[in-house]
Each structure stands twice: as structure tokens, then as C-alpha cells.
Coordinates of N, CA and C in Angstrom, one line a residue:
X410 N 0.8 -1.2 0.0 CA 0.0 0.0 0.0 C 0.9 1.2 0.0
X411 N 0.4 2.2 -0.8 CA 1.1 3.5 -0.8 C 0.2 4.6 -0.4
X412 N 0.6 5.5 0.5 CA -0.2 6.5 1.1 C 0.4 7.9 1.0
X413 N -0.3 8.8 0.4 CA 0.1 10.2 0.5 C -0.8 11.0 1.4
X414 N -0.3 11.7 2.4 CA -1.2 12.5 3.3 C -0.8 13.9 3.2
X415 N -1.6 14.7 2.4 CA -1.4 16.2 2.3 C 0.0 16.6 2.0
X416 N 0.5 15.9 0.9 CA 1.9 16.1 0.5 C 2.1 17.3 -0.4
X417 N 3.0 18.1 -0.1 CA 3.4 19.3 -0.9 C 4.9 19.4 -1.1
X418 N 5.3 19.6 -2.4 CA 6.7 19.9 -2.7 C 6.8 21.2 -3.5
X419 N 7.6 22.1 -3.0 CA 7.7 23.4 -3.6 C 9.2 23.6 -4.2
X420 N 9.2 24.1 -5.4 CA 10.5 24.5 -6.0 C 10.4 25.9 -6.4
X421 N 11.1 26.8 -5.6 CA 11.0 28.2 -5.9 C 9.6 28.7 -5.6
X422 N 8.9 29.3 -6.6 CA 7.5 29.7 -6.5 C 6.5 28.7 -7.1
X423 N 7.0 27.5 -7.4 CA 6.1 26.6 -8.0 C 5.8 25.4 -7.1
X424 N 4.6 25.1 -7.0 CA 4.2 23.9 -6.2 C 4.1 22.7 -7.2
X425 N 5.2 22.0 -7.2 CA 5.3 20.8 -8.1 C 4.3 19.7 -7.8
X426 N 4.1 19.5 -6.4 CA 3.1 18.7 -5.9 C 2.3 19.5 -4.9
X427 N 1.0 19.5 -5.0 CA 0.2 20.5 -4.2 C -0.8 19.8 -3.4
X428 N -0.5 19.6 -2.1 CA -1.5 19.0 -1.2 C -2.1 17.6 -1.7
X429 N -1.2 16.8 -2.1 CA -1.6 15.5 -2.6 C -2.0 14.5 -1.5
X430 N -3.2 14.0 -1.6 CA -3.7 13.0 -0.7 C -4.3 11.9 -1.5
X431 N -3.7 10.7 -1.4 CA -4.3 9.5 -2.1 C -3.8 8.2 -1.5
X432 N -4.5 7.2 -1.7 CA -4.1 5.8 -1.2 C -4.2 4.9 -2.4
X433 N -3.1 4.1 -2.5 CA -3.1 3.0 -3.5 C -3.1 1.7 -2.8
X434 N -4.2 1.0 -2.9 CA -4.3 -0.3 -2.2 C -3.6 -1.4 -2.8
X435 N -3.3 -2.4 -1.9 CA -2.7 -3.7 -2.4 C -3.6 -4.4 -3.4
X436 N -3.0 -5.2 -4.3 CA -3.8 -5.9 -5.2 C -4.2 -5.2 -6.4
X437 N -3.6 -4.0 -6.7 CA -4.0 -3.2 -7.8 C -2.8 -2.8 -8.7
X438 N -3.1 -2.6 -10.0 CA -2.2 -1.9 -10.9 C -2.7 -0.5 -11.0
X439 N -1.9 0.4 -10.6 CA -2.3 1.8 -10.5 C -1.5 2.6 -11.6
X440 N -2.2 3.2 -12.5 CA -1.6 4.1 -13.5 C -1.6 5.5 -13.2
X441 N -0.5 6.2 -13.3 CA -0.4 7.6 -13.0 C -0.1 8.4 -14.3
X442 N -1.0 9.3 -14.7 CA -0.9 10.0 -15.9 C -1.1 11.5 -15.7
X443 N -0.6 12.3 -16.7 CA -0.7 13.7 -16.6 C 0.1 14.3 -17.7
X444 N -0.1 15.6 -18.0 CA 0.6 16.3 -19.0 C 2.1 16.4 -18.6
X445 N 3.0 16.8 -19.5 CA 4.4 17.1 -19.2 C 4.4 18.2 -18.2
X446 N 5.2 18.1 -17.1 CA 5.3 19.1 -16.1 C 4.2 19.1 -15.1
X447 N 3.4 18.1 -15.1 CA 2.2 18.1 -14.2 C 2.6 17.7 -12.8
X448 N 3.7 17.0 -12.6 CA 4.1 16.6 -11.2 C 4.3 15.1 -11.0
X449 N 4.3 14.4 -12.1 CA 4.5 12.9 -12.0 C 5.8 12.5 -11.5
X450 N 6.9 13.1 -12.1 CA 8.2 12.8 -11.7 C 8.5 13.2 -10.2
X451 N 8.0 14.3 -9.9 CA 8.2 14.8 -8.5 C 7.5 13.9 -7.5
X452 N 6.3 13.4 -7.9 CA 5.6 12.5 -7.0 C 6.3 11.2 -6.8
X453 N 6.9 10.7 -7.9 CA 7.7 9.5 -7.8 C 9.0 9.7 -7.0
X454 N 9.6 10.8 -7.1 CA 10.8 11.1 -6.3 C 10.4 11.2 -4.8
X455 N 9.2 11.7 -4.5 CA 8.8 11.8 -3.1 C 8.5 10.4 -2.6
X456 N 7.9 9.5 -3.3 CA 7.6 8.2 -2.8 C 8.8 7.3 -2.8
X457 N 9.8 7.6 -3.5 CA 11.1 6.8 -3.4 C 12.1 7.4 -2.5
X458 N 11.8 8.5 -1.9 CA 12.8 9.1 -1.0 C 13.9 9.9 -1.6
X459 N 13.8 10.2 -2.9 CA 14.8 10.9 -3.6 C 14.8 12.4 -3.2
X460 N 13.6 12.9 -3.0 CA 13.4 14.2 -2.4 C 12.4 14.1 -1.2
X461 N 12.5 15.1 -0.3 CA 11.7 15.1 0.9 C 10.5 16.1 0.7
X462 N 9.3 15.8 1.2 CA 8.2 16.7 1.1 C 8.4 17.9 2.0
X463 N 7.9 19.1 1.5 CA 7.9 20.3 2.4 C 6.8 20.2 3.4
X464 N 5.7 19.5 3.0 CA 4.6 19.3 3.9 C 4.1 17.9 3.7
X465 N 3.5 17.3 4.7 CA 2.8 16.0 4.6 C 3.7 14.8 4.8
X466 N 3.1 13.6 4.6 CA 3.7 12.4 4.8 C 3.5 11.4 3.7
X467 N 4.6 10.7 3.3 CA 4.5 9.6 2.3 C 4.8 8.3 3.1
X468 N 3.9 7.3 3.0 CA 4.1 6.0 3.6 C 4.1 4.9 2.6
X469 N 5.1 4.0 2.8 CA 5.1 2.8 1.9 C 4.8 1.6 2.9
X470 N 3.7 0.9 2.6 CA 3.3 -0.2 3.5 C 3.3 0.3 5.0
X471 N 2.8 1.5 5.2 CA 2.6 2.0 6.5 C 3.9 2.6 7.1
X472 N 5.0 2.6 6.4 CA 6.3 3.1 6.9 C 6.5 4.5 6.3
X473 N 6.7 5.5 7.2 CA 7.0 6.9 6.8 C 8.4 6.9 6.2
X474 N 8.5 7.2 4.9 CA 9.8 7.1 4.2 C 10.7 8.2 4.6
X475 N 10.2 9.3 5.2 CA 11.1 10.4 5.7 C 11.7 10.0 7.0
X476 N 11.0 9.3 7.9 CA 11.4 8.9 9.2 C 12.2 7.6 9.2
X477 N 11.8 6.7 8.4 CA 12.5 5.4 8.3 C 12.8 5.0 6.9
X478 N 13.7 5.8 6.3 CA 14.0 5.6 4.8 C 14.5 4.2 4.4
X479 N 15.4 3.6 5.2 CA 15.9 2.3 4.8 C 14.9 1.2 4.9
X480 N 14.1 1.2 5.9 CA 13.0 0.3 6.1 C 12.0 0.4 5.0
X481 N 11.6 1.6 4.7 CA 10.6 1.9 3.6 C 11.1 1.4 2.3
X482 N 12.4 1.7 2.0 CA 13.0 1.4 0.7 C 13.1 -0.1 0.4
X483 N 13.2 -0.9 1.5 CA 13.2 -2.3 1.3 C 11.9 -2.9 0.8
X484 N 10.8 -2.1 0.9 CA 9.5 -2.6 0.5 C 9.2 -2.5 -0.9
X485 N 10.1 -1.7 -1.7 CA 9.7 -1.4 -3.1 C 10.9 -1.6 -4.0
X486 N 10.6 -1.9 -5.3 CA 11.6 -1.9 -6.3 C 11.2 -0.7 -7.3
X487 N 12.3 0.0 -7.7 CA 12.1 1.2 -8.5 C 12.8 1.1 -9.8
X488 N 12.1 1.4 -10.9 CA 12.7 1.5 -12.2 C 12.5 2.9 -12.7
X489 N 13.6 3.7 -12.8 CA 13.5 5.1 -13.3 C 13.2 5.1 -14.8
X490 N 12.9 6.3 -15.3 CA 12.6 6.5 -16.7 C 13.9 6.6 -17.5
X491 N 15.1 6.8 -16.8 CA 16.3 6.9 -17.5 C 17.4 6.2 -16.7
X492 N 18.1 5.3 -17.4 CA 19.1 4.5 -16.7 C 20.5 4.9 -17.2
X493 N 21.2 5.6 -16.4 CA 22.5 6.2 -16.9 C 23.6 6.0 -15.9
X494 N 23.6 5.0 -15.1 CA 24.6 4.8 -14.1 C 25.3 3.4 -14.3
X495 N 26.5 3.3 -13.7 CA 27.2 2.0 -13.6 C 27.5 1.4 -15.0
X496 N 27.9 2.3 -15.9 CA 28.1 1.8 -17.3 C 29.3 0.8 -17.4
X497 N 30.2 0.9 -16.5 CA 31.4 0.0 -16.6 C 31.1 -1.4 -16.0
X498 N 30.0 -1.5 -15.3 CA 29.7 -2.8 -14.8 C 29.1 -3.7 -15.9
X499 N 29.3 -5.0 -15.8 CA 28.5 -5.8 -16.7 C 27.1 -6.0 -16.2
X500 N 26.2 -6.5 -17.0 CA 24.8 -6.7 -16.5 C 24.8 -7.6 -15.3
X501 N 25.6 -8.7 -15.3 CA 25.5 -9.6 -14.2 C 26.2 -8.9 -12.9
X502 N 27.2 -8.2 -13.1 CA 27.8 -7.4 -12.0 C 26.8 -6.5 -11.3
X503 N 26.0 -5.8 -12.2 CA 25.0 -4.9 -11.7 C 24.0 -5.7 -10.9
X504 N 23.5 -6.8 -11.4 CA 22.5 -7.6 -10.7 C 23.1 -8.1 -9.3
X505 N 24.3 -8.5 -9.3 CA 24.9 -8.9 -8.0 C 25.0 -7.7 -7.1
X506 N 25.3 -6.6 -7.6 CA 25.4 -5.4 -6.7 C 24.0 -5.1 -6.1
X507 N 22.9 -5.2 -7.0 CA 21.6 -4.9 -6.5 C 21.2 -6.0 -5.4
X508 N 21.6 -7.2 -5.7 CA 21.2 -8.3 -4.8 C 22.0 -8.1 -3.4
X509 N 23.2 -7.6 -3.5 CA 23.9 -7.3 -2.2 C 23.3 -6.2 -1.5
X510 N 22.8 -5.2 -2.2 CA 22.2 -4.0 -1.5 C 21.0 -4.5 -0.7
X511 N 20.2 -5.4 -1.3 CA 19.0 -5.9 -0.6 C 19.1 -7.2 0.1
X512 N 20.3 -7.7 0.2 CA 20.6 -8.9 1.0 C 20.0 -10.1 0.5
X513 N 20.0 -10.3 -0.8 CA 19.4 -11.5 -1.5 C 20.5 -12.6 -1.5
X514 N 20.1 -13.7 -1.0 CA 21.0 -14.9 -1.0 C 21.5 -15.3 -2.3
X515 N 22.6 -16.1 -2.3 CA 23.3 -16.5 -3.6 C 22.4 -17.4 -4.4
X516 N 21.7 -18.3 -3.8 CA 20.9 -19.2 -4.6 C 19.7 -18.5 -5.2
X517 N 19.0 -17.6 -4.4 CA 17.9 -16.9 -4.8 C 18.2 -15.9 -5.9
X518 N 19.3 -15.2 -5.8 CA 19.7 -14.2 -6.8 C 20.1 -15.0 -8.1
X519 N 20.7 -16.1 -8.0 CA 21.0 -16.9 -9.2 C 19.8 -17.3 -9.9
X520 N 18.8 -17.9 -9.2 CA 17.6 -18.3 -9.7 C 16.8 -17.2 -10.4
X521 N 16.6 -16.1 -9.7 CA 15.8 -15.0 -10.3 C 16.6 -14.3 -11.4
X522 N 17.9 -14.1 -11.3 CA 18.6 -13.5 -12.4 C 18.5 -14.3 -13.7
X523 N 18.8 -15.6 -13.6 CA 18.7 -16.4 -14.7 C 17.3 -16.5 -15.3
X524 N 16.3 -16.5 -14.5 CA 14.9 -16.5 -15.0 C 14.5 -15.3 -15.7
X525 N 14.8 -14.1 -15.1 CA 14.5 -12.8 -15.8 C 15.3 -12.6 -17.0
X526 N 16.6 -12.9 -16.9 CA 17.5 -12.7 -18.1 C 17.0 -13.5 -19.3
X527 N 16.6 -14.7 -19.0 CA 16.0 -15.5 -20.1 C 14.7 -15.0 -20.6
X528 N 13.8 -14.6 -19.7 CA 12.5 -14.2 -20.1 C 12.6 -12.9 -20.9
X529 N 13.6 -12.0 -20.6 CA 13.7 -10.7 -21.3 C 14.7 -10.8 -22.4
X530 N 15.2 -12.0 -22.7 CA 16.1 -12.2 -23.9 C 17.4 -11.4 -23.7
X531 N 17.9 -11.4 -22.5 CA 19.1 -10.7 -22.2 C 20.3 -11.6 -21.7
X532 N 20.1 -12.9 -21.7 CA 21.2 -13.8 -21.2 C 22.5 -13.6 -22.0
X533 N 22.4 -13.4 -23.3 CA 23.5 -13.2 -24.2 C 24.4 -12.0 -23.8
X534 N 23.8 -11.0 -23.2 CA 24.5 -9.8 -22.9 C 24.8 -9.6 -21.4
X535 N 24.6 -10.7 -20.6 CA 24.8 -10.6 -19.2 C 26.2 -10.2 -18.8
X536 N 27.2 -10.7 -19.6 CA 28.6 -10.4 -19.2 C 29.2 -9.3 -20.0
X537 N 28.4 -8.5 -20.7 CA 28.8 -7.3 -21.4 C 28.6 -6.1 -20.5
X538 N 29.5 -5.1 -20.7 CA 29.3 -3.8 -19.9 C 28.0 -3.1 -20.3
X539 N 27.4 -2.5 -19.3 CA 26.1 -1.9 -19.5 C 26.3 -0.7 -20.5
X540 N 27.4 -0.1 -20.5 CA 27.6 1.1 -21.5 C 27.5 0.7 -22.9
X541 N 27.6 -0.6 -23.2 CA 27.5 -1.1 -24.6 C 26.0 -1.5 -24.9
X542 N 25.1 -1.4 -23.9 CA 23.7 -1.8 -24.1 C 22.9 -0.7 -24.9
X543 N 21.9 -1.2 -25.6 CA 21.0 -0.2 -26.2 C 20.1 0.3 -25.1
X544 N 19.2 1.3 -25.4 CA 18.3 1.8 -24.4 C 17.4 0.7 -23.9
X545 N 16.9 -0.1 -24.8 CA 16.0 -1.1 -24.4 C 16.6 -2.1 -23.5
X546 N 17.9 -2.5 -23.8 CA 18.6 -3.4 -22.9 C 18.9 -2.9 -21.5
X547 N 19.2 -1.6 -21.5 CA 19.4 -0.9 -20.2 C 18.1 -0.9 -19.4
X548 N 17.0 -0.7 -20.1 CA 15.7 -0.8 -19.4 C 15.4 -2.2 -18.8
X549 N 15.8 -3.2 -19.6 CA 15.5 -4.5 -19.1 C 16.4 -4.8 -17.9
X550 N 17.7 -4.5 -17.9 CA 18.5 -4.8 -16.7 C 18.1 -4.0 -15.5
X551 N 17.6 -2.8 -15.7 CA 17.0 -2.0 -14.6 C 15.8 -2.7 -14.0
X552 N 14.9 -3.2 -14.8 CA 13.8 -3.9 -14.4 C 14.2 -5.2 -13.5
X553 N 15.1 -5.9 -14.1 CA 15.5 -7.2 -13.4 C 16.2 -6.8 -12.0
X554 N 17.0 -5.8 -12.0 CA 17.6 -5.4 -10.7 C 16.6 -4.9 -9.7
X555 N 15.6 -4.3 -10.1 CA 14.5 -3.8 -9.2 C 13.7 -4.9 -8.6
X556 N 13.6 -6.0 -9.3 CA 12.8 -7.1 -8.9 C 13.5 -8.2 -8.1
X557 N 14.8 -8.2 -8.0 CA 15.5 -9.3 -7.5 C 15.2 -9.6 -6.0
X558 N 14.8 -8.5 -5.3 CA 14.6 -8.8 -3.8 C 13.1 -9.0 -3.6
X559 N 12.3 -9.3 -4.7 CA 10.9 -9.6 -4.6 C 10.1 -8.6 -3.7
X560 N 10.2 -7.3 -4.1 CA 9.5 -6.3 -3.3 C 8.0 -6.4 -3.4
X561 N 7.3 -5.9 -2.4 CA 5.8 -6.0 -2.4 C 5.3 -4.9 -3.3
X562 N 6.0 -3.8 -3.4 CA 5.6 -2.6 -4.2 C 6.5 -2.4 -5.4
X563 N 6.0 -2.3 -6.6 CA 6.7 -2.0 -7.8 C 6.4 -0.5 -8.2
X564 N 7.5 0.3 -8.4 CA 7.3 1.6 -8.8 C 8.0 1.7 -10.2
X565 N 7.3 2.0 -11.2 CA 7.8 1.9 -12.6 C 7.5 3.2 -13.3
X566 N 8.6 3.9 -13.7 CA 8.4 5.2 -14.3 C 8.7 5.0 -15.8
X567 N 7.6 5.1 -16.6 CA 7.6 4.9 -18.0 C 8.4 3.6 -18.3
X568 N 8.0 2.5 -17.8 CA 8.8 1.2 -17.8 C 8.9 0.6 -19.2
X569 N 8.0 0.9 -20.1 CA 7.9 0.2 -21.4 C 8.6 1.0 -22.5
X570 N 9.2 2.2 -22.2 CA 9.9 2.9 -23.2 C 11.2 2.2 -23.7
X571 N 11.2 2.0 -25.0 CA 12.4 1.3 -25.5 C 12.4 -0.2 -25.5
X572 N 11.4 -0.8 -24.9 CA 11.3 -2.3 -24.9 C 10.6 -2.8 -26.2
X573 N 11.1 -3.9 -26.7 CA 10.5 -4.5 -27.8 C 9.1 -5.1 -27.5
X574 N 8.3 -5.4 -28.5 CA 6.9 -5.8 -28.2 C 6.8 -7.1 -27.3
X575 N 7.7 -8.0 -27.5 CA 7.7 -9.2 -26.7 C 8.0 -8.9 -25.2
X576 N 9.0 -8.0 -25.0 CA 9.3 -7.6 -23.6 C 8.2 -6.8 -22.9
X577 N 7.5 -6.0 -23.7 CA 6.4 -5.2 -23.2 C 5.3 -6.2 -22.8
X578 N 5.0 -7.1 -23.6 CA 4.0 -8.1 -23.2 C 4.3 -8.9 -22.0
X579 N 5.6 -9.3 -21.8 CA 6.0 -10.0 -20.6 C 5.9 -9.1 -19.4
X580 N 6.4 -7.8 -19.5 CA 6.3 -6.9 -18.4 C 4.9 -6.7 -17.9
X581 N 4.0 -6.5 -18.9 CA 2.6 -6.4 -18.5 C 2.0 -7.6 -17.8
X582 N 2.4 -8.8 -18.3 CA 2.0 -10.0 -17.6 C 2.5 -10.1 -16.2
X583 N 3.8 -9.7 -16.0 CA 4.4 -9.7 -14.7 C 3.7 -8.7 -13.7
X584 N 3.4 -7.5 -14.3 CA 2.7 -6.5 -13.5 C 1.3 -7.0 -13.0
X585 N 0.6 -7.6 -14.0 CA -0.7 -8.1 -13.6 C -0.6 -9.2 -12.6
X586 N 0.3 -10.1 -12.8 CA 0.5 -11.2 -11.8 C 0.9 -10.7 -10.4
X587 N 1.7 -9.7 -10.4 CA 2.2 -9.1 -9.1 C 1.0 -8.5 -8.3
X588 N 0.1 -7.8 -9.0 CA -1.1 -7.2 -8.4 C -2.0 -8.3 -8.0
X589 N -2.2 -9.3 -8.9 CA -3.1 -10.4 -8.6 C -2.7 -11.2 -7.4
X590 N -1.4 -11.2 -7.0 CA -0.9 -11.9 -5.8 C -1.2 -11.1 -4.6
X591 N -1.8 -9.9 -4.7 CA -2.1 -9.1 -3.5 C -1.2 -8.0 -3.2
X592 N -0.3 -7.7 -4.2 CA 0.7 -6.7 -4.0 C 0.4 -5.5 -4.9
X593 N 1.3 -4.5 -4.9 CA 1.0 -3.2 -5.5 C 1.9 -2.9 -6.7
X594 N 1.3 -2.3 -7.8 CA 2.1 -1.8 -8.9 C 1.7 -0.4 -9.2
X595 N 2.7 0.5 -9.1 CA 2.5 1.9 -9.5 C 3.3 2.2 -10.7
X596 N 2.7 2.7 -11.8 CA 3.5 3.0 -12.9 C 3.0 4.3 -13.6
X597 N 3.9 5.1 -14.0 CA 3.6 6.3 -14.8 C 3.7 6.0 -16.3
X598 N 2.9 6.6 -17.1 CA 3.0 6.3 -18.5 C 2.3 7.4 -19.3
X599 N 2.8 7.6 -20.6 CA 2.1 8.5 -21.5 C 1.3 7.6 -22.5
X600 N 1.4 6.3 -22.4 CA 0.8 5.4 -23.4 C -0.6 5.1 -22.8
X601 N -1.6 5.9 -23.2 CA -2.9 5.8 -22.5 C -3.6 4.5 -22.8
X602 N -3.4 3.9 -24.0 CA -4.2 2.7 -24.3 C -3.6 1.5 -23.4
X603 N -2.3 1.5 -23.1 CA -1.8 0.5 -22.2 C -2.4 0.7 -20.8
X604 N -2.5 1.9 -20.3 CA -3.1 2.2 -19.0 C -4.6 1.7 -19.0
X605 N -5.2 2.0 -20.1 CA -6.7 1.7 -20.2 C -6.9 0.2 -20.1
X606 N -6.0 -0.6 -20.7 CA -6.2 -2.1 -20.7 C -5.7 -2.7 -19.4
X607 N -4.7 -2.1 -18.8 CA -3.9 -2.8 -17.7 C -4.4 -2.4 -16.3
X608 N -4.8 -1.2 -16.2 CA -4.9 -0.6 -14.8 C -6.2 -0.9 -14.2
X609 N -6.2 -1.2 -12.9 CA -7.4 -1.3 -12.0 C -7.8 0.1 -11.6
X610 N -6.9 1.0 -11.4 CA -7.2 2.4 -11.0 C -6.2 3.3 -11.7
X611 N -6.7 4.5 -11.9 CA -5.9 5.5 -12.6 C -6.0 6.8 -11.9
X612 N -4.8 7.5 -11.7 CA -4.8 8.8 -11.1 C -4.3 9.8 -12.2
X613 N -5.0 11.0 -12.2 CA -4.6 12.0 -13.2 C -4.2 13.2 -12.4
X614 N -3.0 13.7 -12.7 CA -2.4 14.9 -12.0 C -2.2 16.0 -13.1
X615 N -2.5 17.2 -12.6 CA -2.3 18.4 -13.4 C -1.9 19.6 -12.6
X616 N -0.8 20.2 -12.9 CA -0.3 21.4 -12.2 C -0.1 21.0 -10.7
X617 N 0.4 19.8 -10.4 CA 0.7 19.4 -9.1 C -0.5 18.9 -8.3
X618 N -1.7 19.0 -8.8 CA -2.9 18.6 -8.1 C -3.5 17.3 -8.7
X619 N -3.9 16.4 -7.8 CA -4.7 15.2 -8.3 C -6.1 15.6 -8.6
X620 N -6.4 15.6 -9.9 CA -7.7 16.0 -10.4 C -8.7 14.9 -10.5
X621 N -8.3 13.6 -10.5 CA -9.2 12.5 -10.7 C -8.5 11.2 -10.2
X622 N -9.2 10.3 -9.7 CA -8.7 9.0 -9.3 C -9.8 8.0 -9.2
X623 N -9.6 6.8 -9.8 CA -10.6 5.8 -9.8 C -10.4 4.8 -10.9
X624 N -11.3 3.9 -11.0 CA -11.4 3.0 -12.2 C -11.8 3.7 -13.4
X625 N -11.5 3.1 -14.6 CA -11.9 3.8 -15.8 C -13.4 4.0 -15.8
X626 N -14.2 3.1 -15.3 CA -15.6 3.3 -15.3 C -16.0 4.5 -14.4
X627 N -15.3 4.6 -13.3 CA -15.6 5.8 -12.4 C -15.2 7.1 -13.1
X628 N -14.1 7.1 -13.8 CA -13.6 8.3 -14.4 C -14.5 8.7 -15.6
X629 N -15.1 7.7 -16.2 CA -16.0 8.0 -17.3 C -17.2 8.8 -16.9
X630 N -17.7 8.6 -15.7 CA -18.8 9.3 -15.1 C -20.1 9.1 -15.9
X631 N -20.3 7.8 -16.3 CA -21.5 7.5 -17.1 C -21.4 7.5 -18.6
X632 N -20.3 8.0 -19.1 CA -20.0 8.0 -20.5 C -19.3 6.8 -20.9
X633 N -20.0 5.6 -20.9 CA -19.3 4.3 -21.0 C -18.5 4.0 -22.3
X634 N -18.8 4.8 -23.3 CA -18.1 4.6 -24.6 C -16.8 5.4 -24.7
X635 N -16.5 6.3 -23.7 CA -15.4 7.1 -23.8 C -14.1 6.3 -23.5
X636 N -13.1 6.6 -24.3 CA -11.8 6.0 -24.1 C -11.0 6.8 -23.0
X637 N -10.0 6.2 -22.4 CA -9.2 6.9 -21.4 C -8.6 8.2 -22.0
X638 N -8.2 8.2 -23.3 CA -7.7 9.4 -23.9 C -8.8 10.5 -23.9
X639 N -10.0 10.1 -24.2 CA -11.1 11.1 -24.2 C -11.3 11.7 -22.8
X640 N -11.4 10.7 -21.8 CA -11.6 11.1 -20.5 C -10.4 12.1 -20.0
X641 N -9.2 11.7 -20.3 CA -8.0 12.4 -19.9 C -8.1 13.8 -20.5
X642 N -8.3 14.0 -21.8 CA -8.3 15.3 -22.4 C -9.4 16.2 -21.8
X643 N -10.6 15.6 -21.6 CA -11.7 16.4 -21.1 C -11.4 16.9 -19.7
X644 N -10.8 16.0 -18.8 CA -10.5 16.4 -17.4 C -9.4 17.5 -17.4
X645 N -8.4 17.3 -18.2 CA -7.2 18.2 -18.2 C -7.6 19.5 -18.8
X646 N -8.4 19.5 -19.9 CA -8.8 20.8 -20.5 C -9.7 21.6 -19.7
X647 N -10.5 21.0 -18.8 CA -11.4 21.7 -17.9 C -10.6 22.7 -17.1
X648 N -9.4 22.4 -16.7 CA -8.6 23.2 -15.9 C -7.7 24.2 -16.6
X649 N -7.7 24.2 -17.9 CA -6.8 25.0 -18.7 C -7.3 26.5 -18.6

């Protein structure tokens, strides 16, 4: 479960996140969408502890990430939208590093690494340096590294960017299975048709404020033929 309680983050004279209150329950795939500059990235930085809120509280599985950052961070796996670190490590060295960070045993890390590398068609590149990887390959190794400690919460920022269709399909299957097992998936995306098909709930943010949250049926407000794109444009344009 992810909880935001009256969370605000200010940069200069701009409220990047403005009094955000929402709860994302276990057992759901939650899609987070909004225009560029709406506050999606800042929200993700707040929930992962990269930045601290100026007001309010962010809790991961009931743990205040500002007060107990290490304990909170062990509950989630995070895949950023850009992977630009550790270029001189091989893919396997990076996975061992991530496993060490989270205290994953040798047998478990070997089993999960081999499983995900094979599923994502990355076994052939496991012993190559990450700096030689394509964008899609970097995205794959970042996903594997985030999942090695079997976190209850997945936080994925534009996770499908650069992935080939087969890997996109596999990642969507894994996201669905993770939520169906009673755990939580939070992902931001600009691909609205993916969010429409995959998400149990959707949150829409504009100018730092959460302007809508609910299932697609709830967001439609009785207009059952509307696509998520139509719902999104209508809600965002109302505030322009």
C-alpha cells in the first residue's frame, strides 16, 4: 500500500506537488498519468525518498519514508525512466550489486537472475558492460535489478519505453500477476491505451494537483463509450 497524506513539494515559487492525498491499495495496478510538467516525476521522487516533502507524509506499506527511509525502501523496487549509471559494470555485476544491497542470498539471486534474463532475452548480454547496451537493454537490466529482492511494491516510471513488443507483453503480464498476488504496482505512462487495458485504477495529475482518481468506469462518469484518452483530455482541458 502507498499513502500520500497532504503532501506538498515546492521548487521556488512553483508547487510541483500540491497537497496530494491519495491511497493506492494492495492488489492493484495503478496508472499515474498527466501532461508534461504536471508533477508525475516529483511524485515518484517523493515516494522513493529521492526528495523530501515540504509538507505532509508519504508512507510505503505504512512506513514513513522520511522517518524510516531504509526500512521503507526495502519494501519497493524502483525502475526510473532513464538508466544512466554503472556503465562500466557488466549486466551480471550490476545484478549482483543490487542483490547485495537488498541482502538477497546467492541461490535466490542466481535463480531469479537467470529466470528474468532468459525471459527478457538478455542472457547473451549478461557479461557485457552496460555502457554497450541499447536503451531497451538498459531498461531490461534495470527492471531485473529492481525485482531481485521480490519487493511488495513496484514503482515503474515509463517502464515500457524502448522495450520490444515481446518484452512489453512480458512486463505487462508480470505487473498483472504481481497485483493479482495481492501486492502493488504503481507506474507512470504516456501510453494511455496501455493504461486503459492494464490498470485497475488511474490517477490524473495536473499542475501538481490530483484532479481525478478511480477505475476507468468511475472516471468516465456515465459516458461508458469514452476511451481513457477522451476522459483524460476532457478532465485536463477543464482546468486550462
